[in-house]
Coordinates of C-alpha atoms in Angstrom, one line a residue:
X3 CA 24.5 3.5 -21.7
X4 CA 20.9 5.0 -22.3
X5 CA 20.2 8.0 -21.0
X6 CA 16.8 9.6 -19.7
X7 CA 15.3 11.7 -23.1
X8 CA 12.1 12.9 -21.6
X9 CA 9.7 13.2 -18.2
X10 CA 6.3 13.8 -18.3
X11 CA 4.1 14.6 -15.3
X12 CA 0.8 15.0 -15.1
X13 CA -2.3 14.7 -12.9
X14 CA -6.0 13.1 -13.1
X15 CA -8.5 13.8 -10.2
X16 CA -10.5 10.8 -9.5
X17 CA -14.0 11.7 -7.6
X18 CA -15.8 8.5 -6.4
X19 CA -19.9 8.1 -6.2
X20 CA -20.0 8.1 -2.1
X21 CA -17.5 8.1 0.8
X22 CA -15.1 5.2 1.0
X23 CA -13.2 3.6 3.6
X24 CA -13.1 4.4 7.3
X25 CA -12.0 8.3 6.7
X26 CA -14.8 8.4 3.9
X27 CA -13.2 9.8 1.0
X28 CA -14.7 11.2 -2.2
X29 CA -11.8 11.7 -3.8
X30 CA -7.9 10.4 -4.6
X31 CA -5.2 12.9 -6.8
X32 CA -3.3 10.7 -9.1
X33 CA -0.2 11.7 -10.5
X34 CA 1.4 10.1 -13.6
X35 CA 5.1 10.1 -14.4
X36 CA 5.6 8.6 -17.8
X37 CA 10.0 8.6 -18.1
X38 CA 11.4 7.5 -21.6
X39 CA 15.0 6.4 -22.3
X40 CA 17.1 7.3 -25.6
X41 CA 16.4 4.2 -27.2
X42 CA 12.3 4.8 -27.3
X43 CA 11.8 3.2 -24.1
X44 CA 9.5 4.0 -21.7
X45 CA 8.2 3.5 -18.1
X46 CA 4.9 4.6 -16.4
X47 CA 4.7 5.5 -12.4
X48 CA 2.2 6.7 -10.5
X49 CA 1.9 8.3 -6.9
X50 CA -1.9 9.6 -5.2
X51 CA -3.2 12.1 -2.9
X52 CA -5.7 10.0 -0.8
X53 CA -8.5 12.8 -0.3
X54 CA -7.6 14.9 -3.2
X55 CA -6.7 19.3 -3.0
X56 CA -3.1 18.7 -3.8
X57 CA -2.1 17.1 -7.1
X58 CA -1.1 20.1 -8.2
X59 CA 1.6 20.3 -5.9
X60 CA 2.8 17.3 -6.0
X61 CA 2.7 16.9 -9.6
X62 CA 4.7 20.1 -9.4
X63 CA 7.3 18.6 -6.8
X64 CA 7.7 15.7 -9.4
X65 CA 8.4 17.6 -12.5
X66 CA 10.5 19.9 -10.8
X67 CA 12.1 16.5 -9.5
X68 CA 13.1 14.9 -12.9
X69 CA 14.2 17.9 -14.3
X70 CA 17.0 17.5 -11.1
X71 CA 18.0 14.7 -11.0
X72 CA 16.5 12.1 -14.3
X73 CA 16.3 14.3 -17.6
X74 CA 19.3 14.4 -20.0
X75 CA 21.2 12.1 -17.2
X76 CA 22.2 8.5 -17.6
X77 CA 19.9 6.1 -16.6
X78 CA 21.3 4.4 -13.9
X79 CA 19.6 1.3 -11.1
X80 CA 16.3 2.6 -9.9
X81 CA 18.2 2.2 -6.2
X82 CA 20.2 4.7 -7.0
X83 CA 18.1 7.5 -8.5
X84 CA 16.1 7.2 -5.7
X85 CA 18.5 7.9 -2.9
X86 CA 20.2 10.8 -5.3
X87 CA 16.8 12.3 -5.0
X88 CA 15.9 11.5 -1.6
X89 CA 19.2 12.9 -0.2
X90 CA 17.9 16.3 -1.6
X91 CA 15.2 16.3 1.1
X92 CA 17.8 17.0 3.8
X93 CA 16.2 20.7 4.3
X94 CA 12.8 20.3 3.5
X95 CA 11.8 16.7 4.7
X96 CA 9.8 14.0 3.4
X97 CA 6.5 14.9 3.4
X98 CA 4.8 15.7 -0.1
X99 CA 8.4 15.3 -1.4
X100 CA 7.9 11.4 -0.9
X101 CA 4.7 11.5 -2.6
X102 CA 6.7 13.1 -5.9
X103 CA 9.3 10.9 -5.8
X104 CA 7.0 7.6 -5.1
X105 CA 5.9 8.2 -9.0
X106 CA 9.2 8.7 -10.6
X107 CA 10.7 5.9 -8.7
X108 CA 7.5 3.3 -9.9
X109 CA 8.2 4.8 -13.6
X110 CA 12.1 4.1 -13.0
X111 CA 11.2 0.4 -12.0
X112 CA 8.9 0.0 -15.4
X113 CA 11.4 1.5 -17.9
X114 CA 14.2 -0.8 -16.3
X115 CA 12.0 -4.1 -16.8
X116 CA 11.5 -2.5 -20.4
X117 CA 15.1 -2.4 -21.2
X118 CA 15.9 -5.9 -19.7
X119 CA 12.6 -7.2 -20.9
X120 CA 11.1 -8.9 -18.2
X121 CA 8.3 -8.8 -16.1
X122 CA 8.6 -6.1 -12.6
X123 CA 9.0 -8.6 -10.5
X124 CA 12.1 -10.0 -12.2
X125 CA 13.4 -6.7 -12.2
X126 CA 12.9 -6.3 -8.2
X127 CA 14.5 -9.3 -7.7
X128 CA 11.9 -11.9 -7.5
X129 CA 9.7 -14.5 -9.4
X130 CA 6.1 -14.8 -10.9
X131 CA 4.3 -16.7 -7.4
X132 CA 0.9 -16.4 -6.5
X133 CA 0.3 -14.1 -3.3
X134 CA -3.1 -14.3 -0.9
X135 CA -5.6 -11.9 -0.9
X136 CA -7.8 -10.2 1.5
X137 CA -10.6 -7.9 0.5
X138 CA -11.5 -4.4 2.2
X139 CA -13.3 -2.2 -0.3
X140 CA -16.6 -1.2 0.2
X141 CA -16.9 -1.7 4.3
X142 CA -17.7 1.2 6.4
X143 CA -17.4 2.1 10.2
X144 CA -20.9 3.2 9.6
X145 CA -22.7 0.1 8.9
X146 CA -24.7 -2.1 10.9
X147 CA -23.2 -5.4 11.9
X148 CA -25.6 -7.1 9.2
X149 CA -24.2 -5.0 6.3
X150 CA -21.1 -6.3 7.1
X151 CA -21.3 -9.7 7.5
X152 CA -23.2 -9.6 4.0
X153 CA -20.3 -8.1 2.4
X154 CA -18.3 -10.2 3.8
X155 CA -19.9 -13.1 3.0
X156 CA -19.7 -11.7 -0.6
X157 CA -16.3 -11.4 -0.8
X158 CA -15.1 -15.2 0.8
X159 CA -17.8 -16.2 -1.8
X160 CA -15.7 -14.7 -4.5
X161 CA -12.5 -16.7 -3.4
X162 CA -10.9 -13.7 -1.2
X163 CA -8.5 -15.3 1.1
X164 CA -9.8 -13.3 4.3
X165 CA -12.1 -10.0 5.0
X166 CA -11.4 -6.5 6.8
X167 CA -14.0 -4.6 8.0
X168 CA -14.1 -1.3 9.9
X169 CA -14.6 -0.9 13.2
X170 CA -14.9 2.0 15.4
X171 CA -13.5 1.2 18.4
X172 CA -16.5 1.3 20.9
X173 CA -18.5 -1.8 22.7
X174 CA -20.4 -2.6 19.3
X175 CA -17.3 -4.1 17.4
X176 CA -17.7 -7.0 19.3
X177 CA -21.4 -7.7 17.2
X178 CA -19.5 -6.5 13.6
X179 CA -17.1 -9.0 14.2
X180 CA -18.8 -12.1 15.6
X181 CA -21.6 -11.0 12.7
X182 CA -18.7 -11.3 10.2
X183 CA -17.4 -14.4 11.5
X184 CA -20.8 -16.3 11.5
X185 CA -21.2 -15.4 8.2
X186 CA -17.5 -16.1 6.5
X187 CA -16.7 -19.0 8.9
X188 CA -13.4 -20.5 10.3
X189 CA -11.4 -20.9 7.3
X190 CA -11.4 -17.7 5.9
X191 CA -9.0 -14.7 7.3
X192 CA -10.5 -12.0 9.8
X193 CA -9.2 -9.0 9.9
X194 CA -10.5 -5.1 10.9
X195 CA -9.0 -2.2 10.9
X196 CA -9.7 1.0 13.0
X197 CA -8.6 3.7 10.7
X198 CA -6.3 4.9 14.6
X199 CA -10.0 5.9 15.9
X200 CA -8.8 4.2 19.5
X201 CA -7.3 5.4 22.7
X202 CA -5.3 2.6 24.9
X203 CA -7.9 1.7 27.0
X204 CA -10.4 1.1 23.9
X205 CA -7.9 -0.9 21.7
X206 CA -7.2 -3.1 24.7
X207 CA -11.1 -3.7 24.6
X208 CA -10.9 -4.0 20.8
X209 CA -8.1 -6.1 20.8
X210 CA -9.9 -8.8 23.2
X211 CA -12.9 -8.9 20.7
X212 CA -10.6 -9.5 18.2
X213 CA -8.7 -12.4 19.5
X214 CA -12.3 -13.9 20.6
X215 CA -13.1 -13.9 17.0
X216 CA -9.5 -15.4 15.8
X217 CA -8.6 -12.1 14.0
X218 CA -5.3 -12.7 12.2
X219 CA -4.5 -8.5 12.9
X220 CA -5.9 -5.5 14.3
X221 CA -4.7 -2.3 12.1
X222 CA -4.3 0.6 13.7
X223 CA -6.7 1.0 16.4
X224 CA -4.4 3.9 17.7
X225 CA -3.2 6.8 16.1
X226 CA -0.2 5.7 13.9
X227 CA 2.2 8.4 16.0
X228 CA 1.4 7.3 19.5
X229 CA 4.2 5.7 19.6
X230 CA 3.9 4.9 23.8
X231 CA 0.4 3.5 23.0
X232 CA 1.5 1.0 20.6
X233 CA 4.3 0.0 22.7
X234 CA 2.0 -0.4 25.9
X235 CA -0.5 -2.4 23.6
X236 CA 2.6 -4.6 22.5
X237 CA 3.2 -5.4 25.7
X238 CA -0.4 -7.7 26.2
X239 CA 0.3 -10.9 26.8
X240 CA -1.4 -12.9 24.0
X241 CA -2.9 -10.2 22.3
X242 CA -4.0 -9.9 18.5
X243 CA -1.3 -8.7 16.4
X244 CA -1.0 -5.1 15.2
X245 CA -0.9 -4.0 11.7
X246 CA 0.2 -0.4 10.7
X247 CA 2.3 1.6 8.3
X248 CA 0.1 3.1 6.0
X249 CA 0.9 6.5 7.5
X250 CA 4.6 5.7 8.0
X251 CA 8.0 7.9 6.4
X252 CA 11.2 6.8 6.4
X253 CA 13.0 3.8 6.7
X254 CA 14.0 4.4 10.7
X255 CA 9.9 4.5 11.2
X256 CA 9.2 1.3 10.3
X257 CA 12.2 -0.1 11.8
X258 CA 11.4 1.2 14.6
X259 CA 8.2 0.0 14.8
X260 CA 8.9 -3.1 13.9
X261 CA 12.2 -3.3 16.6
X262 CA 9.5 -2.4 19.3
X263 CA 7.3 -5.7 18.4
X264 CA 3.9 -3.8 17.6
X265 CA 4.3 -4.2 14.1
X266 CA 3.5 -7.7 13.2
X267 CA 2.3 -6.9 10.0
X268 CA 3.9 -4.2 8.0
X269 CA 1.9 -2.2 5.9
X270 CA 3.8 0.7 3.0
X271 CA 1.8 2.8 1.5
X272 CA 3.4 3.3 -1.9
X273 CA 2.7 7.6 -2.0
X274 CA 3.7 7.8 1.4
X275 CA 6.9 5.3 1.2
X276 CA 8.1 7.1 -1.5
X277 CA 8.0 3.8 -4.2
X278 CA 9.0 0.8 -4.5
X279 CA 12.2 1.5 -3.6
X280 CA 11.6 2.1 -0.1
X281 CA 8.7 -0.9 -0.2
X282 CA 11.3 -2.6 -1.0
X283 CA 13.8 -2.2 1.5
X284 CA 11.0 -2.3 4.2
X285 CA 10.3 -5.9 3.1
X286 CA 13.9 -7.2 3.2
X287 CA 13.8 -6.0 7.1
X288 CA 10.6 -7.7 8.0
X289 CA 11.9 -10.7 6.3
X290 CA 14.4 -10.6 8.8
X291 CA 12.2 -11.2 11.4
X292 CA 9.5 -12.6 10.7
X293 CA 7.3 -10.2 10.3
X294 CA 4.3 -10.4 7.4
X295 CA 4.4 -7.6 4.5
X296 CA 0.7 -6.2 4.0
X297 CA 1.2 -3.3 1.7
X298 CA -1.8 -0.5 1.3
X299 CA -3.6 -1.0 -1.6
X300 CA -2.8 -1.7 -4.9
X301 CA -2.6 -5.3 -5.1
X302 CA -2.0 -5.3 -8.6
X303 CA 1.4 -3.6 -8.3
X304 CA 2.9 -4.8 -4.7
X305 CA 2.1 -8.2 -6.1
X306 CA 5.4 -7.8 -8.1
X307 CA 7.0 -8.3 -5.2
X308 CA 6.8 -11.7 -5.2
X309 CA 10.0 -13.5 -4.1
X310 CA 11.8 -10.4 -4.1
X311 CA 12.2 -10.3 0.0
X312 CA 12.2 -14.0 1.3
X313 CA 9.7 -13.2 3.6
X314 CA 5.3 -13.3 3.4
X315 CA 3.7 -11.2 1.4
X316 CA -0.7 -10.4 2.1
X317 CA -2.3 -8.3 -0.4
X318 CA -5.2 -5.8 0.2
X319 CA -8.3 -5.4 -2.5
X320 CA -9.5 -2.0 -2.1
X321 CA -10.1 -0.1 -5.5
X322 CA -8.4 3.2 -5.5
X323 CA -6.9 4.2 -8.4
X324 CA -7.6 1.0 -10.4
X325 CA -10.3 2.7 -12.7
X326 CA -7.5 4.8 -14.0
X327 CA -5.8 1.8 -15.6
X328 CA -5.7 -1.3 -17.4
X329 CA -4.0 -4.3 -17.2
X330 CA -4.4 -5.3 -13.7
X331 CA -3.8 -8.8 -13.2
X332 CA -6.7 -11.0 -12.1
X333 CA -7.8 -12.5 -8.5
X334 CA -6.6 -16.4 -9.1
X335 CA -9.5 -19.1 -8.2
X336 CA -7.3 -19.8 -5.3
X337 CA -7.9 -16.7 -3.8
X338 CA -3.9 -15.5 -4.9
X339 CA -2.8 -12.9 -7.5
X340 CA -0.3 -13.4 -9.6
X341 CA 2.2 -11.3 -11.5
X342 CA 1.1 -11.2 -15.1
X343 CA 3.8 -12.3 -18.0
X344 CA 3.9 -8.5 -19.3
X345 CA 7.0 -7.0 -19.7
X346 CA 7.1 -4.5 -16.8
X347 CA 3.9 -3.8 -14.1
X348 CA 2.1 -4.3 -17.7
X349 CA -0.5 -1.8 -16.8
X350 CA -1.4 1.0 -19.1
X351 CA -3.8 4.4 -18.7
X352 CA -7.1 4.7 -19.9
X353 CA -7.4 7.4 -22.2

């Protein structure tokens, strides 16, 4: 049996031209985790820090991680060095710990493909298939309903599946989306997302404009911890679905959610998940019942979980850490990605 030889951790601060997204951020913290085996293979993870500050910690968290529980030890099913490592959060919670293990667990998932030489999704279980797209970069809460529907417009143009643009939960997200709708018509996906900018009484509002529009989800539009809010939004009769999980740790929290009926569409965010691993296990439960898997970001790695759940998988175009990489797999002219033929998630740094 190989054993883990080496882990390297180390971290590259990304700062971006202007704000983006609905929080406006300038920045993203990316931590790199490259783990090699004792028979010269190797796999490359990677975890963020949306907003930047504290890369360094994490970075730190992750190093001190492998040198725990992966160096000099036999290498063993990603699974399972992921919940020896997770079960040492028992006195100091998941929190940044999560974010340090996300990157050693996505490295553990690459140097596993490596040694049985097939692609990531193979390795998780599934099957090169294409998966839809929707596109969100580049919209802004701030923008008038005009900009919107331009980009918009742009994107369907392109061959994205559907569009999500930001909304700020007031009277005026009724123009952004009947703007966006004119201009993208009836066969292409609407979404929006609040970035949890709403109180009850205003995501009831937005949630009426939504459905108006045919909007396939609202995200958020409450803050991800009002847990009463969503569960009095939940109970609308007829009401545009609710997508959230971006913010979400631990397995019981999205179960949870998802047991309540607010969560029609699931959405890990792989830092804040802690990996694939948990990504994973969140997908075989909404499987279960029927509810659609819309990771955060990073299209080009969720998309290798393809056939791995038995359940629908949506995938969300909003660069983030892309420009750090290579090797991304291409939007489809069907508006689907699919899992490149690379051994592993094929993607390499930039140096």
């Amino acid at each position: 049996m190989s054993t883990v030889a080496s882990v390297v951790v180390d971290l590259v601060e990304l700062k971006f031209d202007k704000p983006l997204g609905g929080s406006g951020v300038t920045g993203v913290d990316i931590v790199f985790a490259e783990v090699k085996d004792s028979d010269g293979r190797a796999g490359l993870g990677f975890s963020y820090v949306i907003g930047g500050g504290a890369g360094a910690r994490i970075a730190s968290l992750a190093q001190t991680l492998a040198g725990q529980f992966l160096a000099g030890k036999p290498c063993k099913p990603p699974a399972e060095h992921w919940a020896d490592i997770k079960k040492s959060f028992n006195r100091t919670g998941d929190g940044p710990n999560l974010l340090a293990l996300a990157a050693l667990d996505v490295a553990n998932w690459d140097l596993k493909a490596h040694q049985d030489g097939v692609p990531l999704c193979v390795a998780l279980g599934g099957a090169p298939a294409p998966v839809p797209v929707y596109a969100s970069g580049g919209f802004s809460p701030a923008a008038p309903p005009e900009a919107s529907a331009e980009l918009a417009a742009r994107y369907v143009a392109q061959g994205y599946r559907g569009v999500k643009p930001r909304v700020n939960v007031v009277p005026e997200d009724a123009r952004v989306l009947a703007a966006v709708r004119r201009a993208i018509g009836d066969t292409a996906q609407l979404m929006t997302d609040a970035n949890e900018k709403g109180s009850v009484d205003a995501a009831v509002r937005l949630l009426e404009c939504a459905a108006d529009q045919g909007a396939a989800f609202v995200e958020e539009p409450l803050p991800s911890g009002d847990v009463l809010g969503y569960r009095a939004l939940a109970a609308l009769a007829g009401a545009t679905p609710i997508a959230t999980g971006e913010h979400m740790q631990g397995h019981d929290r999205f179960v949870a959610a998802m047991a309540d009926g607010y969560a029609r569409y699931i959405q890990p965010d792989l830092a804040m998940a802690g990996g694939l691993t948990p990504a994973l296990a969140v997908a075989r439960h909404a499987a279960a019942h029927g509810i659609v898997v819309a990771p955060h970001f990073l299209p080009g790695l969720f998309v290798h979980l393809a056939g791995s759940f038995g359940g629908e998988l949506l995938l969300e175009e909003f660069p983030l850490i892309e420009s750090a990489l290579e090797g991304w797999p291409p939007l489809d002219s069907g508006g689907t990605m699919t899992p490149l033929a690379a051994i592993g998630h094929g993607l390499r740094r930039k140096r």
